[in-house]
Short mmCIF file of C-alpha atoms in Angstrom, two decimals:
data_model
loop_
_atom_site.label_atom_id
_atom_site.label_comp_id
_atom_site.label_asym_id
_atom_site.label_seq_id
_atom_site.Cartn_x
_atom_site.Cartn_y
_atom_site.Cartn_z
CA UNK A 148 7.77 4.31 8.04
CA UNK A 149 4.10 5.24 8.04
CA UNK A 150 3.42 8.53 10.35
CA UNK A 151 1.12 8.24 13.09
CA UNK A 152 -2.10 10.06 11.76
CA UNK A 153 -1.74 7.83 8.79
CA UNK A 154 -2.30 4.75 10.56
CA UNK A 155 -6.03 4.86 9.83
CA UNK A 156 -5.55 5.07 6.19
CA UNK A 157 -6.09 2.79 3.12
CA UNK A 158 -2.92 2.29 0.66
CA UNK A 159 -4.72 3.95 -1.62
CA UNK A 160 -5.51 6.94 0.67
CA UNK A 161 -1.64 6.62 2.03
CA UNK A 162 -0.67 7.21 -1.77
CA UNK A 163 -2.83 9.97 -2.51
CA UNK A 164 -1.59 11.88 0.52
CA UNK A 165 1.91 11.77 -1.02
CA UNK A 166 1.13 12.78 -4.09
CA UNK A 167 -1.26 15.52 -3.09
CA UNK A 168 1.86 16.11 -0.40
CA UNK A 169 4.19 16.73 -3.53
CA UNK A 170 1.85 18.69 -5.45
CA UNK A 171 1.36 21.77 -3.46
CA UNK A 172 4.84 21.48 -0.85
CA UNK A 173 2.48 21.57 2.49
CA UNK A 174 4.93 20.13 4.98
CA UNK A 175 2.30 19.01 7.52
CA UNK A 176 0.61 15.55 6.88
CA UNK A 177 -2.22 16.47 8.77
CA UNK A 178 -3.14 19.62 6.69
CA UNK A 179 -2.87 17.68 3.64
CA UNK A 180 -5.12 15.25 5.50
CA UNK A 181 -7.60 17.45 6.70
CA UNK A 182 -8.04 19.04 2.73
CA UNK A 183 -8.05 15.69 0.80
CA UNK A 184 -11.05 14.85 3.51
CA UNK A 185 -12.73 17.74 2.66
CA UNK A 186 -13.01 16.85 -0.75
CA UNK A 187 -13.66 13.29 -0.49
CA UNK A 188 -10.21 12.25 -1.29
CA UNK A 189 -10.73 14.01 -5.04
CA UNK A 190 -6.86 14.79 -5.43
CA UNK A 191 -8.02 16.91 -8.34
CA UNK A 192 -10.05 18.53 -6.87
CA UNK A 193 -7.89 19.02 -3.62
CA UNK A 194 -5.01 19.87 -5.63
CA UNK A 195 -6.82 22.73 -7.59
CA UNK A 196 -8.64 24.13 -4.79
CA UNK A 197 -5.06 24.56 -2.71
CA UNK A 198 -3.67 26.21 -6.04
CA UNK A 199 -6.05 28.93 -6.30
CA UNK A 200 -5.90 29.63 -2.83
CA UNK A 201 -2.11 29.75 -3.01
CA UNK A 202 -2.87 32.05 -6.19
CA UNK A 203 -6.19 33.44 -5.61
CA UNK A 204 -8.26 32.28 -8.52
CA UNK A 205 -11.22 30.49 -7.43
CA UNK A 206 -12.30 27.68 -7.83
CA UNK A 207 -13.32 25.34 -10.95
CA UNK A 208 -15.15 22.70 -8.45
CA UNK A 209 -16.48 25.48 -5.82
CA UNK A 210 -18.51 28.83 -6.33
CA UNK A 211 -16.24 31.90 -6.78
CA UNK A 212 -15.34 34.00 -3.82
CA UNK A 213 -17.15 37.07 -3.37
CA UNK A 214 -14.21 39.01 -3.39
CA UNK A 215 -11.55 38.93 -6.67
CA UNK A 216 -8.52 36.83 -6.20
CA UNK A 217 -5.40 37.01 -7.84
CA UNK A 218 -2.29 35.40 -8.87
CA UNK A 219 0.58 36.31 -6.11
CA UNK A 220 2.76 39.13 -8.86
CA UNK A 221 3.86 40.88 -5.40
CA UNK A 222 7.70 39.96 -6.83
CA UNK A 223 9.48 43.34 -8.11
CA UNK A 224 11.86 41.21 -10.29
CA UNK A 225 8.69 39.86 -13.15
CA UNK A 226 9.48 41.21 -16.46
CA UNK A 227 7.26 42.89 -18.07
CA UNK A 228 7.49 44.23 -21.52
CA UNK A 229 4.87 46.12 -23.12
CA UNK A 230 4.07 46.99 -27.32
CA UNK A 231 2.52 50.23 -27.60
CA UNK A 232 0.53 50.65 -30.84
CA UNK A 233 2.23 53.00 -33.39
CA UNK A 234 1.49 56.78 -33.55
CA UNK A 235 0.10 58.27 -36.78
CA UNK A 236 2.40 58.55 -39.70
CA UNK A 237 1.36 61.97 -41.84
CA UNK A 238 -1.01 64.67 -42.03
CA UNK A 239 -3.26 61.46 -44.13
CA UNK A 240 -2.83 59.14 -40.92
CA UNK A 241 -3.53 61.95 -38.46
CA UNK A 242 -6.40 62.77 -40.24
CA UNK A 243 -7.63 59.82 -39.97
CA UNK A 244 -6.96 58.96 -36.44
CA UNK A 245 -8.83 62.59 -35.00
CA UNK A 246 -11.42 61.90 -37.34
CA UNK A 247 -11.72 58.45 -36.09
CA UNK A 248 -10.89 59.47 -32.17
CA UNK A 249 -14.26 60.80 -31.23
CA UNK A 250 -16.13 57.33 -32.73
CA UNK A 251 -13.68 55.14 -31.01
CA UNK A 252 -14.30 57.22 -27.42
CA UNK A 253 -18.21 56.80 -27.84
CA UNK A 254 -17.67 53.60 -29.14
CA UNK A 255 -15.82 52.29 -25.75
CA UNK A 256 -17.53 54.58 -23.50
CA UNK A 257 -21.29 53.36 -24.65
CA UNK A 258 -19.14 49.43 -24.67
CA UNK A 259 -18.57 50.08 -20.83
CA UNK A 260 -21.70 51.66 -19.70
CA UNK A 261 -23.63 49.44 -21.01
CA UNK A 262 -21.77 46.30 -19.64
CA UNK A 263 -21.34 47.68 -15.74
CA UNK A 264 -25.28 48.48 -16.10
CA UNK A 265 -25.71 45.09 -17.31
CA UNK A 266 -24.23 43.74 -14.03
CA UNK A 267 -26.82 44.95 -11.94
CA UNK A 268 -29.74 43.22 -14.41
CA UNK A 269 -27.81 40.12 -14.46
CA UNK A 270 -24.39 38.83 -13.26
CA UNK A 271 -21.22 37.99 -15.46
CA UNK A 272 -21.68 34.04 -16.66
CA UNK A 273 -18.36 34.26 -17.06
CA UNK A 274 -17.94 34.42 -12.99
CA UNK A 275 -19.23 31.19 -13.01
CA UNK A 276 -17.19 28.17 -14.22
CA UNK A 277 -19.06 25.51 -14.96
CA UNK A 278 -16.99 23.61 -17.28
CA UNK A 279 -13.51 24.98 -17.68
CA UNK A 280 -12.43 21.52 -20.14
CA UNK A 281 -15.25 22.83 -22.07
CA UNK A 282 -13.77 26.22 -22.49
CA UNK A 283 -10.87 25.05 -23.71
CA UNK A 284 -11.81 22.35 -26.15
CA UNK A 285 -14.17 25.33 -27.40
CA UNK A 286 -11.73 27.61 -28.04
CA UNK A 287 -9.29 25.44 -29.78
CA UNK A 288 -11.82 24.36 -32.15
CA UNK A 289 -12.31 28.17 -32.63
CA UNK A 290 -9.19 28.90 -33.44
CA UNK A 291 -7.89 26.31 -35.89
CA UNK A 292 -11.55 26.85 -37.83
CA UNK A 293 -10.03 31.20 -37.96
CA UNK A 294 -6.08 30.39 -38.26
CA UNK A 295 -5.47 26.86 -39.02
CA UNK A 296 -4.25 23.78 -37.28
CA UNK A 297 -0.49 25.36 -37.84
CA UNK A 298 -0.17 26.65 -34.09
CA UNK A 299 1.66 25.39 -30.69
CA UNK A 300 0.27 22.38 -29.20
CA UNK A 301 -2.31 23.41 -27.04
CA UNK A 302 -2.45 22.26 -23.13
CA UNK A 303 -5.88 20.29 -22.98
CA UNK A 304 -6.69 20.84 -19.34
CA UNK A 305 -7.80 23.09 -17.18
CA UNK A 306 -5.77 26.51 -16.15
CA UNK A 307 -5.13 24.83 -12.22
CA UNK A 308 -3.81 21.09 -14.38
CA UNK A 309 -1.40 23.13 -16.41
CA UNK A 310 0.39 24.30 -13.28
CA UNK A 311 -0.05 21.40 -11.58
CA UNK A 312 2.13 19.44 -14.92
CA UNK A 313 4.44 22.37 -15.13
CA UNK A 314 5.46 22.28 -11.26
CA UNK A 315 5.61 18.42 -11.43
CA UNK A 316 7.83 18.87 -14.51
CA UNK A 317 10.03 21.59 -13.85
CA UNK A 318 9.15 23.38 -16.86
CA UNK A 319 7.94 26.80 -18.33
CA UNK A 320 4.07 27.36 -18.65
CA UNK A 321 3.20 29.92 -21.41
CA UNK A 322 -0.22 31.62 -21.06
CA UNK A 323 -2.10 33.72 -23.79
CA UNK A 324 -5.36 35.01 -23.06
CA UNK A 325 -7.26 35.95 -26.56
CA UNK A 326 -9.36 38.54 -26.64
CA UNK A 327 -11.76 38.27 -29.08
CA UNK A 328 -12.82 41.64 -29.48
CA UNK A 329 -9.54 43.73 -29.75
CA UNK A 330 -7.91 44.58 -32.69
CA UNK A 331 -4.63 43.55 -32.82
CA UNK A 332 -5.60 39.57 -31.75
CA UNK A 333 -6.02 38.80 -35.31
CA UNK A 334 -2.96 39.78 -36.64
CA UNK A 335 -1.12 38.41 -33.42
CA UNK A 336 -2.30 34.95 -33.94
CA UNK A 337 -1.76 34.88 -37.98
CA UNK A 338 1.79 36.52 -38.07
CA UNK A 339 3.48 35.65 -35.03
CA UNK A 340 1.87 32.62 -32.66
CA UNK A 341 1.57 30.54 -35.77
CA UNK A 342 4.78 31.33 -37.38
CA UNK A 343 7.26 28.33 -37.41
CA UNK A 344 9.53 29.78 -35.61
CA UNK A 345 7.57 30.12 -32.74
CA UNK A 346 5.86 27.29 -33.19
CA UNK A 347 9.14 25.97 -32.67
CA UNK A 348 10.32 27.07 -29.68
CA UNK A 349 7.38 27.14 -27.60
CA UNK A 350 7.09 22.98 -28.45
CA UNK A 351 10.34 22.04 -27.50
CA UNK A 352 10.93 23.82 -24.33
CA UNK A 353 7.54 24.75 -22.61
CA UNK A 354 3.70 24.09 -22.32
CA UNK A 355 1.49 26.35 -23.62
CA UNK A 356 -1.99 27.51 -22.56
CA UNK A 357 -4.33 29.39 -24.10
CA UNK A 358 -7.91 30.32 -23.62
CA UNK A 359 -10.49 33.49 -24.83
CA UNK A 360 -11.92 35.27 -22.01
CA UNK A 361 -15.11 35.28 -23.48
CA UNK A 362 -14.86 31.79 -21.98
CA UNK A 363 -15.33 30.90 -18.50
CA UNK A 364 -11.94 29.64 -17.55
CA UNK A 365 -10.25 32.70 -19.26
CA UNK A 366 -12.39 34.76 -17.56
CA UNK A 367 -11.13 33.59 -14.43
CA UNK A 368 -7.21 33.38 -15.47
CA UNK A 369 -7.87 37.34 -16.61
CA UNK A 370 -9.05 37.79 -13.14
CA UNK A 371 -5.74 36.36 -11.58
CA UNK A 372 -3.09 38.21 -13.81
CA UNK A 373 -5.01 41.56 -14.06
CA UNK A 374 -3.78 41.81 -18.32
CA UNK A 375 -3.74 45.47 -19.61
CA UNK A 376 -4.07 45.02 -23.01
CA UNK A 377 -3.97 42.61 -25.73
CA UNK A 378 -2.76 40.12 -26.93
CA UNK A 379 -1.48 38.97 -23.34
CA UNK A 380 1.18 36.22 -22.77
CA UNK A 381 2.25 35.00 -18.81
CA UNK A 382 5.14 33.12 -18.24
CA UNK A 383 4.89 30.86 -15.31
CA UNK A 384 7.47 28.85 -13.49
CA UNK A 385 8.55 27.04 -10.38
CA UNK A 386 10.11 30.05 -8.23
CA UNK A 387 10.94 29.56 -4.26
CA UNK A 388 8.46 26.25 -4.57
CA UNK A 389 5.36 28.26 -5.75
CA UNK A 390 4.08 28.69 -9.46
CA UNK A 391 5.46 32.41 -9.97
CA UNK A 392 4.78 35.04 -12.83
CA UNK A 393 8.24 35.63 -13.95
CA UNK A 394 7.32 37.58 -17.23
CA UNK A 395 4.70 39.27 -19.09
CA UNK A 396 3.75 40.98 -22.74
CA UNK A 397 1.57 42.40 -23.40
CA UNK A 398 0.76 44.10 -26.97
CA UNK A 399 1.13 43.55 -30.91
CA UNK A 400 4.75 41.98 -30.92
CA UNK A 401 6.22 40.66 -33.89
CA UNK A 402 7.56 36.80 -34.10
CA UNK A 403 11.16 37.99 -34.01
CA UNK A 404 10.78 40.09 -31.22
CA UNK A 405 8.71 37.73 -29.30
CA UNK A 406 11.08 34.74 -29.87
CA UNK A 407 13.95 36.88 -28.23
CA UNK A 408 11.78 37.72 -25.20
CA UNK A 409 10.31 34.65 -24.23
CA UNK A 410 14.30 33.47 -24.85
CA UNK A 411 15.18 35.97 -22.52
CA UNK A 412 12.57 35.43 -19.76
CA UNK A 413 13.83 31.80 -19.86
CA UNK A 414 17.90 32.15 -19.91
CA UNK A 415 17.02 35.05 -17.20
CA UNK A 416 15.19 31.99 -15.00
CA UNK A 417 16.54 29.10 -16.06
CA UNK A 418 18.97 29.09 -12.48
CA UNK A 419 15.71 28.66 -10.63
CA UNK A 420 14.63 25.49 -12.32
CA UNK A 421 17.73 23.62 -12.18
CA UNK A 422 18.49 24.63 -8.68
CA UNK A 423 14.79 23.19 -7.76
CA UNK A 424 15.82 19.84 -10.13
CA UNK A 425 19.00 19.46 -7.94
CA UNK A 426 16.52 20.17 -4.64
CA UNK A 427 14.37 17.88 -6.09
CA UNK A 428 16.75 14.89 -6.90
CA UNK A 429 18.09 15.59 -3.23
CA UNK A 430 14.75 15.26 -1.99
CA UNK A 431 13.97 12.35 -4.00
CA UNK A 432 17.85 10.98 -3.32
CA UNK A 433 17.03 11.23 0.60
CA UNK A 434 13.54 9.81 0.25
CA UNK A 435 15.11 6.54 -1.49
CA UNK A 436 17.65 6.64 1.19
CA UNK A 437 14.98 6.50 4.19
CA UNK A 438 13.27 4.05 1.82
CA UNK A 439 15.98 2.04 1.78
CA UNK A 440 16.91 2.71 5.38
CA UNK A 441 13.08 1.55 6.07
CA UNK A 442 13.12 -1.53 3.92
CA UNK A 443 16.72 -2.58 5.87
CA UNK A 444 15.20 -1.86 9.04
CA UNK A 445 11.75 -4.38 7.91
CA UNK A 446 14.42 -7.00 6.76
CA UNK A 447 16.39 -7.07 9.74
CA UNK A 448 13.39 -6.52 12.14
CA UNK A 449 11.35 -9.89 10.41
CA UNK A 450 14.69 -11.62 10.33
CA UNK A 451 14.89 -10.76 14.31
CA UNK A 452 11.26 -12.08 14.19
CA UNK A 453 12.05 -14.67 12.54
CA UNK A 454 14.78 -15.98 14.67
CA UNK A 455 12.43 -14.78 17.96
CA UNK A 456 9.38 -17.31 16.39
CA UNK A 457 11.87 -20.16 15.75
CA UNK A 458 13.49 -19.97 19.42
CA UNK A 459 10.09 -19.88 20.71
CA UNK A 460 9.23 -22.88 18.46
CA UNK A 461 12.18 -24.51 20.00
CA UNK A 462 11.72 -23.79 23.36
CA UNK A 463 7.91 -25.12 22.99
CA UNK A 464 9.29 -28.14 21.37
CA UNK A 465 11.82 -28.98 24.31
CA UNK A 466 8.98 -28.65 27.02
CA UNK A 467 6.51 -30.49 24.80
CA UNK A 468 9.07 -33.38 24.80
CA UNK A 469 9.97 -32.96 28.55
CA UNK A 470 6.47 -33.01 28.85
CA UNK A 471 5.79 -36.16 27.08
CA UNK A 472 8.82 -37.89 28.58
CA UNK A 473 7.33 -36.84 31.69
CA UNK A 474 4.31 -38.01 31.36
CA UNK A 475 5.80 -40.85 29.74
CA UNK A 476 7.15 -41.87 32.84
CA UNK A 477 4.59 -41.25 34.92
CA UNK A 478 2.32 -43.50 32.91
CA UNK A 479 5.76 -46.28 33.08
CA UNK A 480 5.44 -45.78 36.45
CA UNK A 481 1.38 -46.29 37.05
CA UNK A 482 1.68 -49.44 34.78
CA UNK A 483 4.41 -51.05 36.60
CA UNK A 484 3.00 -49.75 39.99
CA UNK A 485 -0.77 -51.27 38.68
CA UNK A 486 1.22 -54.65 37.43
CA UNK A 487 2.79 -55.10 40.88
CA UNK A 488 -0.49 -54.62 42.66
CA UNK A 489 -1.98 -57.12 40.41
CA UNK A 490 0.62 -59.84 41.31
CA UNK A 491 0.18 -59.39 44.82
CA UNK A 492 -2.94 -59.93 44.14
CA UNK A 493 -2.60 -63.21 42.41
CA UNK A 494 -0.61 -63.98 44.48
CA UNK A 495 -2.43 -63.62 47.55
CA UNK A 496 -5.90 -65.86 45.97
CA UNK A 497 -3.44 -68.76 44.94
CA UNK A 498 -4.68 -71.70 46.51
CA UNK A 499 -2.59 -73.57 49.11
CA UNK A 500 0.29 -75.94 47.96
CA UNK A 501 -0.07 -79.32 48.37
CA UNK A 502 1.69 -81.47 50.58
CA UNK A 503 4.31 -83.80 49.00
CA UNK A 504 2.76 -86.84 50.43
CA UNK A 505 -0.54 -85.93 48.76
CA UNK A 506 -1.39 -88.52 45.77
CA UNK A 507 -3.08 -85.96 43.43
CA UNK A 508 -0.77 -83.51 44.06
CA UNK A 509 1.55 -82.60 40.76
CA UNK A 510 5.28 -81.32 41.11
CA UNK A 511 6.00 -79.02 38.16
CA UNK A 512 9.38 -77.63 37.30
CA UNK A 513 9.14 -74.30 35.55
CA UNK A 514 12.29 -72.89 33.27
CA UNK A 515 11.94 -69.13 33.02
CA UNK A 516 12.93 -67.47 29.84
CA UNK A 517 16.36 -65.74 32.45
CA UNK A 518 17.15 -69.78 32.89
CA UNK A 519 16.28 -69.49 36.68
CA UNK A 520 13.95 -72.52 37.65
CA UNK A 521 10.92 -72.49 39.87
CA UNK A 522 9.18 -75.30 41.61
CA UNK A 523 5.64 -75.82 43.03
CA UNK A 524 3.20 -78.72 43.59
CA UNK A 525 -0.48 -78.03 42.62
CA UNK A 526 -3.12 -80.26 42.36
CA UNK A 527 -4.38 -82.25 39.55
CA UNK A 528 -8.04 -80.87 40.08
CA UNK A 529 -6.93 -77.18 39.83
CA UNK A 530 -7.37 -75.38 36.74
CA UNK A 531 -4.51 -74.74 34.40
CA UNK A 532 -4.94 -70.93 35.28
CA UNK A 533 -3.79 -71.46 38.83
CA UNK A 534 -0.51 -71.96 37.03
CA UNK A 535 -0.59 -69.09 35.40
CA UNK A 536 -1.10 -66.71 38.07
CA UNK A 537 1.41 -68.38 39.81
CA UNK A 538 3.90 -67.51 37.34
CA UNK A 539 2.23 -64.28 37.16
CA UNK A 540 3.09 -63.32 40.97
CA UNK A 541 6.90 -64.26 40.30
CA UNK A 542 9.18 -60.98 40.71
CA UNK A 543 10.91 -62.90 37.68
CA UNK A 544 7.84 -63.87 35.08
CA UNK A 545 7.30 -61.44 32.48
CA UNK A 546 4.79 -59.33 32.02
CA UNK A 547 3.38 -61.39 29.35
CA UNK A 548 4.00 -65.36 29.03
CA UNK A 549 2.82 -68.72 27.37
CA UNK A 550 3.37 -72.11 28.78
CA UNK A 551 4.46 -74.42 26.86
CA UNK A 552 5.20 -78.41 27.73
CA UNK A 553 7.57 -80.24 25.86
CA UNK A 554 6.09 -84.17 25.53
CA UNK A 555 4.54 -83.68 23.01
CA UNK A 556 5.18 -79.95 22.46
CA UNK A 557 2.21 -78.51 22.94
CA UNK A 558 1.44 -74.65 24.18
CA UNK A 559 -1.10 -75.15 27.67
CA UNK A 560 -4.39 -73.34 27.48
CA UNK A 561 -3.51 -71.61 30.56
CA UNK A 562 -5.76 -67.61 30.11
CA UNK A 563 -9.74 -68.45 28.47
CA UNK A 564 -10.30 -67.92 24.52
CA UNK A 565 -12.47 -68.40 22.37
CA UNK A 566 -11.13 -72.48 21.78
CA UNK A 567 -11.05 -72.40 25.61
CA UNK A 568 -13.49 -70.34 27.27
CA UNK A 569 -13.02 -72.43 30.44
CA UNK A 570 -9.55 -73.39 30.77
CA UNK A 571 -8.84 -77.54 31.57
CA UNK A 572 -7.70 -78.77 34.68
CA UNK A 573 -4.09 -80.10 35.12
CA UNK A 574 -5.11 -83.65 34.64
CA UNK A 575 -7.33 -83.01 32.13
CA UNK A 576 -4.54 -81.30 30.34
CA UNK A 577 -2.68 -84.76 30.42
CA UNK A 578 -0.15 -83.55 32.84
CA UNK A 579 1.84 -86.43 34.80
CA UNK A 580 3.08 -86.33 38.61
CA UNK A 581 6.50 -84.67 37.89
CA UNK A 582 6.49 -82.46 34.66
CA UNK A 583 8.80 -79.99 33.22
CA UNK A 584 6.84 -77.02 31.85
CA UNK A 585 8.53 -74.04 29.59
CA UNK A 586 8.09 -70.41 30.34
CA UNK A 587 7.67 -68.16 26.44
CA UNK A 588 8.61 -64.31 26.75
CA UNK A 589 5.90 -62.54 24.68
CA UNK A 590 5.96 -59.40 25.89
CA UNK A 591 7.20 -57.75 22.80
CA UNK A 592 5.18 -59.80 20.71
#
């Protein structure tokens, strides 16, 4: 179910909060809010920035902070192992090394001066990182066109991307920093990162990232892990749910030796990583589980609403019926009430009947279609409809009738039409003294 303060949000916005929410471990949805909104809802860039302030590198979308940052290596248990260069061998190589000592001194103390005057004049560009793909693409061009495409398979991302891959996938991230200018990077890139071995096992069983910091983006790694020497190689992991230097060397190390100690580093750590898979497949386990829970929940809630809509379908259908018998009625009763008015009212504008002594006077018999006769006497000069309403006023005449007289069988014009506008009078309809005149039902007709 969908938090409060994520009401508001797109799917697309609800989605990057949980990834950016499983990227960097910040338990509060709001936080993770608040810092995808600052950057637009850039999860790269969001994800990056919250990295290098967890590790202190700055960063690769913002200016650097005025201040140097570094990668947290507060934890006493890192390894570190360190290749010291070898001493002199003979009175020829000690010779050689005082006679060179005094050079190499100038040499680096000239090196220095001249750089920390050249701050003041004009600022580091490597400080700034402008384009830290760049740097790497750059460098790995650089380095196949000096040792060959035989090497590990370079990460092709940025410093902040390779931690963000390694954390998702619980796996080791290797990082050498090349200096260009020291001595022994040469030989350390010829002999032992491209030998097969090595090659080897840093392919099968952990990313590797590398960068000069000449460039940029080294520059800035440099920064964070504070190298002494080189050639430098970091080993980062997943350690208490933050991206931890668990090893370092540092030095000329042969492939041998450097295949045992990055072996080491990872048998030493390896604990950490499954313990966070088995958090993680918890985690993931539980999520499912509320998922599930959640989805059970909808289903049963829509079903309630479901059954909810239909009874109130129901219960609307029931009073729409009532209603319509109801009014149903109602209108029954107005039409019966309006038909009973109507043959009082015939009845009541029916001319007088006749006397029986009266010579024009006409005595009809009427059979009803419930076989109960009627008798009246009208007068020959009355009009046919006279009869009608007569019949019309009878408690026992339908609602709708024809007359119809028998010698010859003929139906009486009784109501005006069109072949009768004006209907005949009883001797113009050929009736006789005494006649016996038919009552038709056509009320359902």
């Amino acid at each position: 179910m969908a938090a409060p303060e994520e009401q508001d949000l797109t799917q697309e916005q609800t989605e990057k909060l949980l990834q950016f929410q499983d990227l960097t471990g910040i338990e509060s949805m709001e936080q993770c809010r608040l810092a995808l909104e600052q950057h637009n809802w850039n999860m790269e860039a969001a994800v990056q920035d919250r990295l290098n302030e967890q590790e202190g590198v700055p960063s690769v979308f913002n200016p650097p902070p005025a201040r140097p940052l570094q990668v947290n290596t507060a934890d006493h248990r890192i390894y570190s192992y360190v290749v010291s260069r070898p001493q002199p061998r003979g009175l020829l190589g000690w010779g050689y090394y005082l006679i060179m000592l005094p050079f190499r001194f100038t040499y680096y103390t000239i090196l220095d001066i001249f750089r920390f005057a050249l701050r003041f004049i004009r600022p580091d560009p490597r400080s700034r990182v402008t384009d830290p793909v760049g740097d790497i693409v750059s460098f790995m061009h650089s380095f196949e066109e000096k040792y060959g495409r035989a090497h590990p398979v370079f990460y092709q991302g940025t410093y902040s991307q390779a931690l963000n891959d390694a954390k998702r996938e619980l796996r080791f991230l290797l990082v050498y920093l090349h200096g260009d200018d020291h001595q022994d990077s040469d030989e350390f890139c010829r002999n032992a990162l491209c030998a097969p071995e090595v090659i080897s096992l840093i392919n099968s069983r952990m990313l590797f990232w590398a960068c000069s910091t000449n460039k940029p983006e080294g520059y800035r790694v440099s920064q964070a892990l504070r190298e002494n020497t080189y050639p430098f190689l970091a080993m980062i992991m997943l350690k208490d749910r933050r991206m931890t230097v668990v090893g370092r060397l540092e030095g000329l190390i042969q492939p041998d030796d450097l295949i045992n100690q990055l072996t080491f580093i990872m048998d030493a750590n390896q604990t950490y990583l499954v313990s966070e898979r088995l958090e993680r497949e918890e985690r993931n386990q539980t999520q499912v589980l509320r998922q599930q829970q959640d989805e059970a929940y909808l289903a049963s809630l829509r079903a309630d609403q479901e059954k909810e809509r239909k009874r109130r379908e129901e219960k609307e259908r029931r009073r729409r019926k009532e209603e319509e018998v109801q009014q149903q009625k109602l209108a029954e009763e107005r039409r019966r009430q309006n038909l009973q008015e109507e043959k009082e009212r015939k009845l009541e504008c029916l001319p007088p009947e006749p006397s029986p002594d009266d010579p024009e006077s006409v005595k009809i018999i009427f059979k009803l279609p419930n076989d109960s006769r009627v008798e009246r006497r009208f007068h020959f000069s009355q009009s046919l409809t006279v009869i009608h309403d007569f019949l019309f006023s009878l408690k026992e005449s339908p609602e709708k009738f024809q007359i119809e007289a028998n010698f010859p069988r003929r139906v009486l014009p009784c109501v005006p039409s069109e072949e009768w506008p004006n209907p005949p009078t009883l001797q113009e309809a050929g009736l006789s003294h005494t006649e016996v005149l038919f009552v038709q039902d056509l009320t359902d007709e």
